[in-house]
Backbone as numpy.savetxt, mean C-alpha at the origin, in Angstrom:
# Nx Ny Nz CAx CAy CAz Cx Cy Cz
-29.64 8.29 -28.04 -29.67 8.73 -26.67 -28.89 7.74 -25.80
-28.04 8.25 -24.89 -27.26 7.39 -24.01 -28.06 7.00 -22.78
-27.92 5.79 -22.40 -28.57 5.31 -21.17 -27.53 5.25 -20.06
-27.98 5.51 -18.89 -27.07 5.41 -17.74 -26.77 3.93 -17.48
-25.51 3.63 -17.40 -25.10 2.26 -17.13 -25.06 2.02 -15.63
-25.46 0.85 -15.24 -25.41 0.49 -13.83 -24.44 -0.67 -13.66
-23.66 -0.57 -12.64 -22.71 -1.62 -12.32 -23.00 -2.07 -10.89
-23.07 -3.34 -10.70 -23.25 -3.84 -9.34 -22.05 -4.74 -9.01
-21.75 -4.79 -7.76 -20.61 -5.59 -7.32 -20.88 -6.18 -5.95
-20.30 -7.30 -5.70 -20.36 -7.90 -4.38 -18.93 -7.88 -3.82
-18.76 -7.22 -2.70 -17.43 -7.13 -2.09 -17.27 -8.26 -1.10
-16.22 -9.04 -1.29 -15.93 -10.16 -0.40 -14.55 -9.94 0.20
-14.46 -10.12 1.47 -13.19 -9.97 2.17 -12.62 -11.35 2.51
-11.32 -11.38 2.73 -10.60 -12.58 3.18 -10.62 -13.73 2.18
-10.64 -13.40 0.89 -10.52 -14.46 -0.11 -9.09 -15.00 -0.15
-8.15 -14.14 0.21 -6.73 -14.52 0.24 -5.99 -13.48 1.08
-4.82 -13.83 1.57 -4.03 -12.84 2.32 -3.57 -11.72 1.39
-3.21 -10.54 1.94 -2.82 -9.40 1.10 -1.80 -9.71 0.00
-0.75 -10.51 0.25 0.21 -10.75 -0.84 -0.36 -11.52 -2.02
-1.49 -12.17 -1.84 -2.06 -13.01 -2.91 -3.20 -12.33 -3.66
-3.48 -11.06 -3.36 -4.62 -10.39 -4.00 -4.48 -10.32 -5.52
-3.31 -9.98 -6.01 -3.14 -9.90 -7.47 -3.29 -11.28 -8.11
-2.82 -12.31 -7.43 -2.96 -13.67 -7.94 -4.43 -14.06 -8.11
-5.30 -13.56 -7.23 -6.73 -13.86 -7.34 -7.27 -13.42 -8.70
-6.85 -12.24 -9.15 -7.32 -11.73 -10.44 -6.63 -12.46 -11.59
-5.32 -12.63 -11.48 -4.58 -13.31 -12.55 -5.08 -14.74 -12.76
-5.48 -15.40 -11.67 -5.95 -16.78 -11.76 -7.44 -16.89 -12.06
-8.15 -15.75 -12.10 -9.57 -15.76 -12.42 -10.47 -16.03 -11.23
-9.94 -16.08 -10.02 -10.75 -16.33 -8.83 -11.55 -15.08 -8.42
-11.10 -13.91 -8.85 -11.79 -12.64 -8.58 -11.72 -11.78 -9.83
-12.73 -10.97 -10.05 -12.74 -10.07 -11.20 -11.93 -8.82 -10.94
-11.87 -8.42 -9.69 -11.22 -7.16 -9.34 -10.79 -7.24 -7.87
-9.71 -6.57 -7.56 -9.27 -6.47 -6.17 -8.39 -5.24 -6.03
-8.10 -4.86 -4.82 -7.11 -3.81 -4.62 -5.94 -4.43 -3.88
-4.77 -3.94 -4.20 -3.57 -4.51 -3.59 -2.73 -3.39 -2.99
-1.93 -3.77 -2.05 -0.94 -2.87 -1.47 0.41 -3.42 -1.91
1.11 -2.68 -2.74 2.38 -3.17 -3.30 3.37 -3.59 -2.23
3.38 -2.91 -1.09 4.34 -3.21 -0.04 4.22 -4.61 0.54
3.07 -5.26 0.38 2.90 -6.63 0.87 3.47 -7.66 -0.10
4.05 -7.21 -1.18 4.56 -8.10 -2.21 6.05 -7.85 -2.44
6.85 -8.12 -1.44 8.29 -7.82 -1.49 8.93 -8.39 -2.76
9.59 -7.51 -3.51 10.31 -7.91 -4.71 9.46 -8.04 -5.95
8.15 -8.04 -5.82 7.28 -8.23 -6.98 7.05 -6.93 -7.76
6.96 -5.83 -7.04 6.70 -4.53 -7.66 7.84 -3.58 -7.30
8.81 -3.48 -8.16 10.00 -2.68 -7.89 9.76 -1.21 -8.24
9.13 -0.95 -9.36 8.92 0.43 -9.80 8.06 1.24 -8.86
7.12 0.59 -8.20 6.20 1.31 -7.32 6.86 1.75 -6.01
8.09 1.33 -5.76 8.81 1.81 -4.58 9.03 3.32 -4.67
8.94 3.85 -5.88 9.14 5.27 -6.11 8.29 6.12 -5.16
7.07 5.73 -4.94 6.15 6.52 -4.12 6.54 6.51 -2.64
7.41 5.61 -2.25 7.83 5.51 -0.85 9.00 6.42 -0.49
9.54 7.13 -1.46 10.67 8.01 -1.17 10.26 9.08 -0.17
11.07 9.32 0.85 10.71 10.33 1.85 10.89 11.75 1.32
10.24 12.69 1.98 10.44 14.09 1.66 9.24 14.78 1.04
8.22 14.03 0.62 7.05 14.64 0.01 6.22 15.34 1.10
5.73 16.55 0.83 4.98 17.30 1.83 3.60 17.72 1.36
3.07 17.13 0.31 1.75 17.49 -0.20 0.66 16.61 0.37
-0.52 16.70 -0.23 -1.66 15.92 0.23 -1.67 14.52 -0.38
-2.47 13.65 0.21 -2.63 12.30 -0.34 -3.26 12.38 -1.73
-4.19 13.29 -1.93 -4.84 13.44 -3.23 -3.83 13.86 -4.30
-3.02 14.86 -4.00 -2.02 15.32 -4.98 -0.99 14.23 -5.26
-0.57 13.53 -4.22 0.40 12.46 -4.40 -0.18 11.33 -5.25
-1.45 11.01 -5.03 -2.10 9.94 -5.80 -2.27 10.31 -7.26
-2.61 11.57 -7.52 -2.73 12.04 -8.91 -1.36 11.94 -9.60
-0.33 12.43 -8.91 1.02 12.37 -9.48 1.47 10.92 -9.69
1.16 10.07 -8.73 1.52 8.65 -8.82 0.87 8.02 -10.05
-0.42 8.29 -10.27 -1.11 7.74 -11.43 -0.49 8.23 -12.73
-0.18 9.52 -12.79 0.42 10.07 -14.00 1.79 9.46 -14.28
2.58 9.29 -13.25 3.91 8.66 -13.41 3.74 7.20 -13.79
2.74 6.54 -13.19 2.48 5.14 -13.55 2.16 5.04 -15.04
1.21 5.84 -15.51 0.81 5.78 -16.92 1.97 6.09 -17.86
2.77 7.09 -17.51 3.83 7.54 -18.41 5.09 6.68 -18.35
5.41 6.14 -17.17 6.69 5.44 -17.02 6.58 4.02 -16.44
5.86 3.89 -15.33 5.87 2.61 -14.61 5.10 1.50 -15.31
4.06 1.83 -16.05 3.29 0.80 -16.77 4.18 0.02 -17.72
5.17 0.70 -18.29 6.08 0.04 -19.24 6.93 -1.04 -18.58
7.03 -1.03 -17.26 7.78 -2.08 -16.55 7.04 -3.41 -16.57
5.74 -3.37 -16.88 4.90 -4.56 -16.99 4.88 -5.39 -15.70
4.91 -4.71 -14.57 4.87 -5.42 -13.29 3.47 -5.93 -12.94
2.46 -5.46 -13.65 1.08 -5.89 -13.40 0.56 -6.73 -14.56
1.45 -7.52 -15.12 1.12 -8.34 -16.29 -0.12 -9.20 -16.02
-1.02 -9.16 -16.98 -2.21 -10.00 -16.89 -3.41 -9.35 -16.22
-3.24 -8.12 -15.74 -4.37 -7.41 -15.12 -4.45 -6.00 -15.68
-5.59 -5.38 -15.55 -5.79 -3.99 -15.97 -5.74 -3.12 -14.72
-4.74 -2.27 -14.62 -4.62 -1.35 -13.48 -5.56 -0.18 -13.74
-6.44 0.11 -12.78 -7.40 1.21 -12.97 -7.15 2.38 -12.03
-6.23 2.25 -11.10 -5.93 3.37 -10.20 -4.64 3.08 -9.44
-3.99 4.15 -9.04 -2.83 4.10 -8.14 -3.11 5.15 -7.08
-2.85 4.83 -5.84 -3.09 5.81 -4.79 -2.07 5.64 -3.67
-1.96 6.67 -2.86 -1.05 6.64 -1.72 -1.59 7.55 -0.63
-1.00 7.47 0.53 -1.40 8.34 1.62 -0.54 9.60 1.61
-0.87 10.53 2.45 -0.11 11.77 2.57 1.22 11.53 3.28
1.99 12.57 3.45 3.32 12.43 4.06 3.26 12.08 5.54
4.26 11.36 5.99 4.47 11.07 7.40 3.25 10.48 8.10
2.58 9.56 7.45 1.42 8.93 8.07 1.87 7.76 8.92
1.80 7.92 10.21 2.08 6.84 11.15 0.81 6.65 11.96
0.21 5.49 11.84 -1.01 5.20 12.57 -0.62 4.39 13.80
-0.92 4.94 14.95 -0.44 4.33 16.18 -1.44 4.59 17.30
-1.43 3.71 18.28 -2.26 3.90 19.47 -1.67 4.97 20.38
-0.38 5.27 20.21 0.23 6.34 21.01 0.79 7.42 20.09
0.91 8.62 20.62 1.36 9.76 19.82 2.79 9.56 19.33
3.05 9.95 18.09 4.38 9.92 17.50 4.66 11.32 16.98
5.58 12.02 17.64 5.93 13.37 17.22 7.39 13.49 16.83
8.17 12.44 17.11 9.57 12.44 16.72 9.99 11.00 16.48
11.13 10.82 15.83 11.63 9.47 15.57 11.90 8.72 16.87
12.25 9.43 17.93 12.50 8.78 19.22 11.25 8.10 19.76
10.06 8.59 19.39 8.81 8.02 19.87 8.53 6.62 19.33
9.23 6.21 18.28 8.97 4.89 17.70 9.77 3.79 18.38
10.61 4.15 19.34 11.41 3.14 20.04 10.49 2.09 20.66
10.75 0.84 20.30 9.97 -0.28 20.83 8.67 -0.56 20.10
8.30 0.28 19.15 7.06 0.05 18.41 7.26 -1.02 17.34
6.20 -1.70 16.99 6.22 -2.69 15.92 5.72 -2.03 14.65
6.26 -2.44 13.51 5.78 -1.93 12.22 5.65 -3.09 11.25
4.66 -3.01 10.34 4.47 -4.09 9.36 5.68 -4.25 8.46
5.89 -5.44 8.00 7.03 -5.72 7.13 6.97 -4.94 5.84
5.79 -4.43 5.50 5.63 -3.76 4.21 6.20 -2.35 4.20
6.51 -1.79 5.32 7.01 -0.42 5.37 8.50 -0.40 5.11
8.92 -0.68 3.90 10.35 -0.76 3.57 11.08 0.53 3.92
10.55 1.64 3.46 11.21 2.92 3.72 11.22 3.23 5.21
10.11 2.94 5.88 10.00 3.15 7.33 11.06 2.33 8.06
11.25 1.09 7.66 12.26 0.25 8.31 13.65 0.82 8.13
13.94 1.33 6.91 15.26 1.93 6.67 15.47 3.13 7.57
14.44 3.95 7.72 14.55 5.13 8.59 14.78 4.70 10.03
14.06 3.68 10.47 14.22 3.19 11.85 15.64 2.65 12.05
16.11 1.88 11.08 17.45 1.30 11.18 18.51 2.39 11.27
18.35 3.44 10.46 19.35 4.51 10.46 19.35 5.27 11.78
18.24 5.19 12.51 18.16 5.85 13.81 18.49 4.88 14.96
18.98 3.69 14.61 19.35 2.71 15.62 18.18 1.94 16.19
17.07 1.88 15.47 15.90 1.13 15.93 15.80 -0.15 15.12
15.28 -1.18 15.73 15.08 -2.44 15.02 13.62 -2.54 14.62
13.39 -2.95 13.38 12.02 -3.14 12.91 11.50 -4.51 13.29
10.23 -4.59 13.59 9.58 -5.87 13.88 8.77 -6.26 12.66
8.90 -7.48 12.23 8.13 -7.92 11.07 6.96 -8.76 11.54
5.78 -8.38 11.07 4.58 -9.14 11.38 3.79 -9.31 10.11
2.82 -10.21 10.14 2.05 -10.46 8.92 1.18 -9.27 8.59
1.01 -9.00 7.31 0.18 -7.88 6.89 -1.24 -8.00 7.41
-1.81 -9.20 7.33 -3.18 -9.38 7.77 -3.32 -9.04 9.25
-2.42 -9.54 10.09 -2.48 -9.26 11.51 -2.27 -7.78 11.78
-1.34 -7.14 11.07 -1.10 -5.72 11.27 -2.32 -4.89 10.93
-2.97 -5.21 9.82 -4.17 -4.47 9.43 -5.25 -4.69 10.46
-5.44 -5.93 10.90 -6.47 -6.22 11.90 -6.17 -5.49 13.20
-4.92 -5.53 13.67 -4.54 -4.85 14.91 -4.71 -3.35 14.78
-4.35 -2.79 13.64 -4.49 -1.35 13.44 -5.96 -0.95 13.49
-6.82 -1.77 12.92 -8.25 -1.47 12.92 -8.78 -1.49 14.35
-8.34 -2.44 15.16 -8.78 -2.54 16.55 -8.29 -1.32 17.33
-7.03 -0.95 17.15 -6.46 0.15 17.90 -7.08 1.49 17.52
-7.47 1.66 16.28 -7.94 2.96 15.80 -9.44 3.13 15.95
-10.17 2.07 16.27 -11.63 2.21 16.33 -12.11 2.74 17.64
């Protein structure tokens, strides 16, 4: 007879800045963490695939597809050496979180965006906008304040 397994965890925040989350696991300082690939410029090249513009489905469908592509193709790149990847996820199309409405590219004039939005910066540049680079931690904190 199988017994139900129980897993308990303690979630701790601010053990390291976003770019160092994977290092926490690789160095043994944490058993598990979640990372945002965009905060690790140059470290995860294959995962840029999910940032390509033009997708019009849901975040759930995109995340399922991302995981399948990761398992079939991206895992072989060995960009997550030393850790066990248990999920890949992404947001839906055209997600811009802002304190003011954004309905066109012109609306982003003068707005700041995190350095992690590589594709977003390219789009802004092509429209004659300059991207502002700020720290991931500050951007996440500011976004939380603005959206609450």
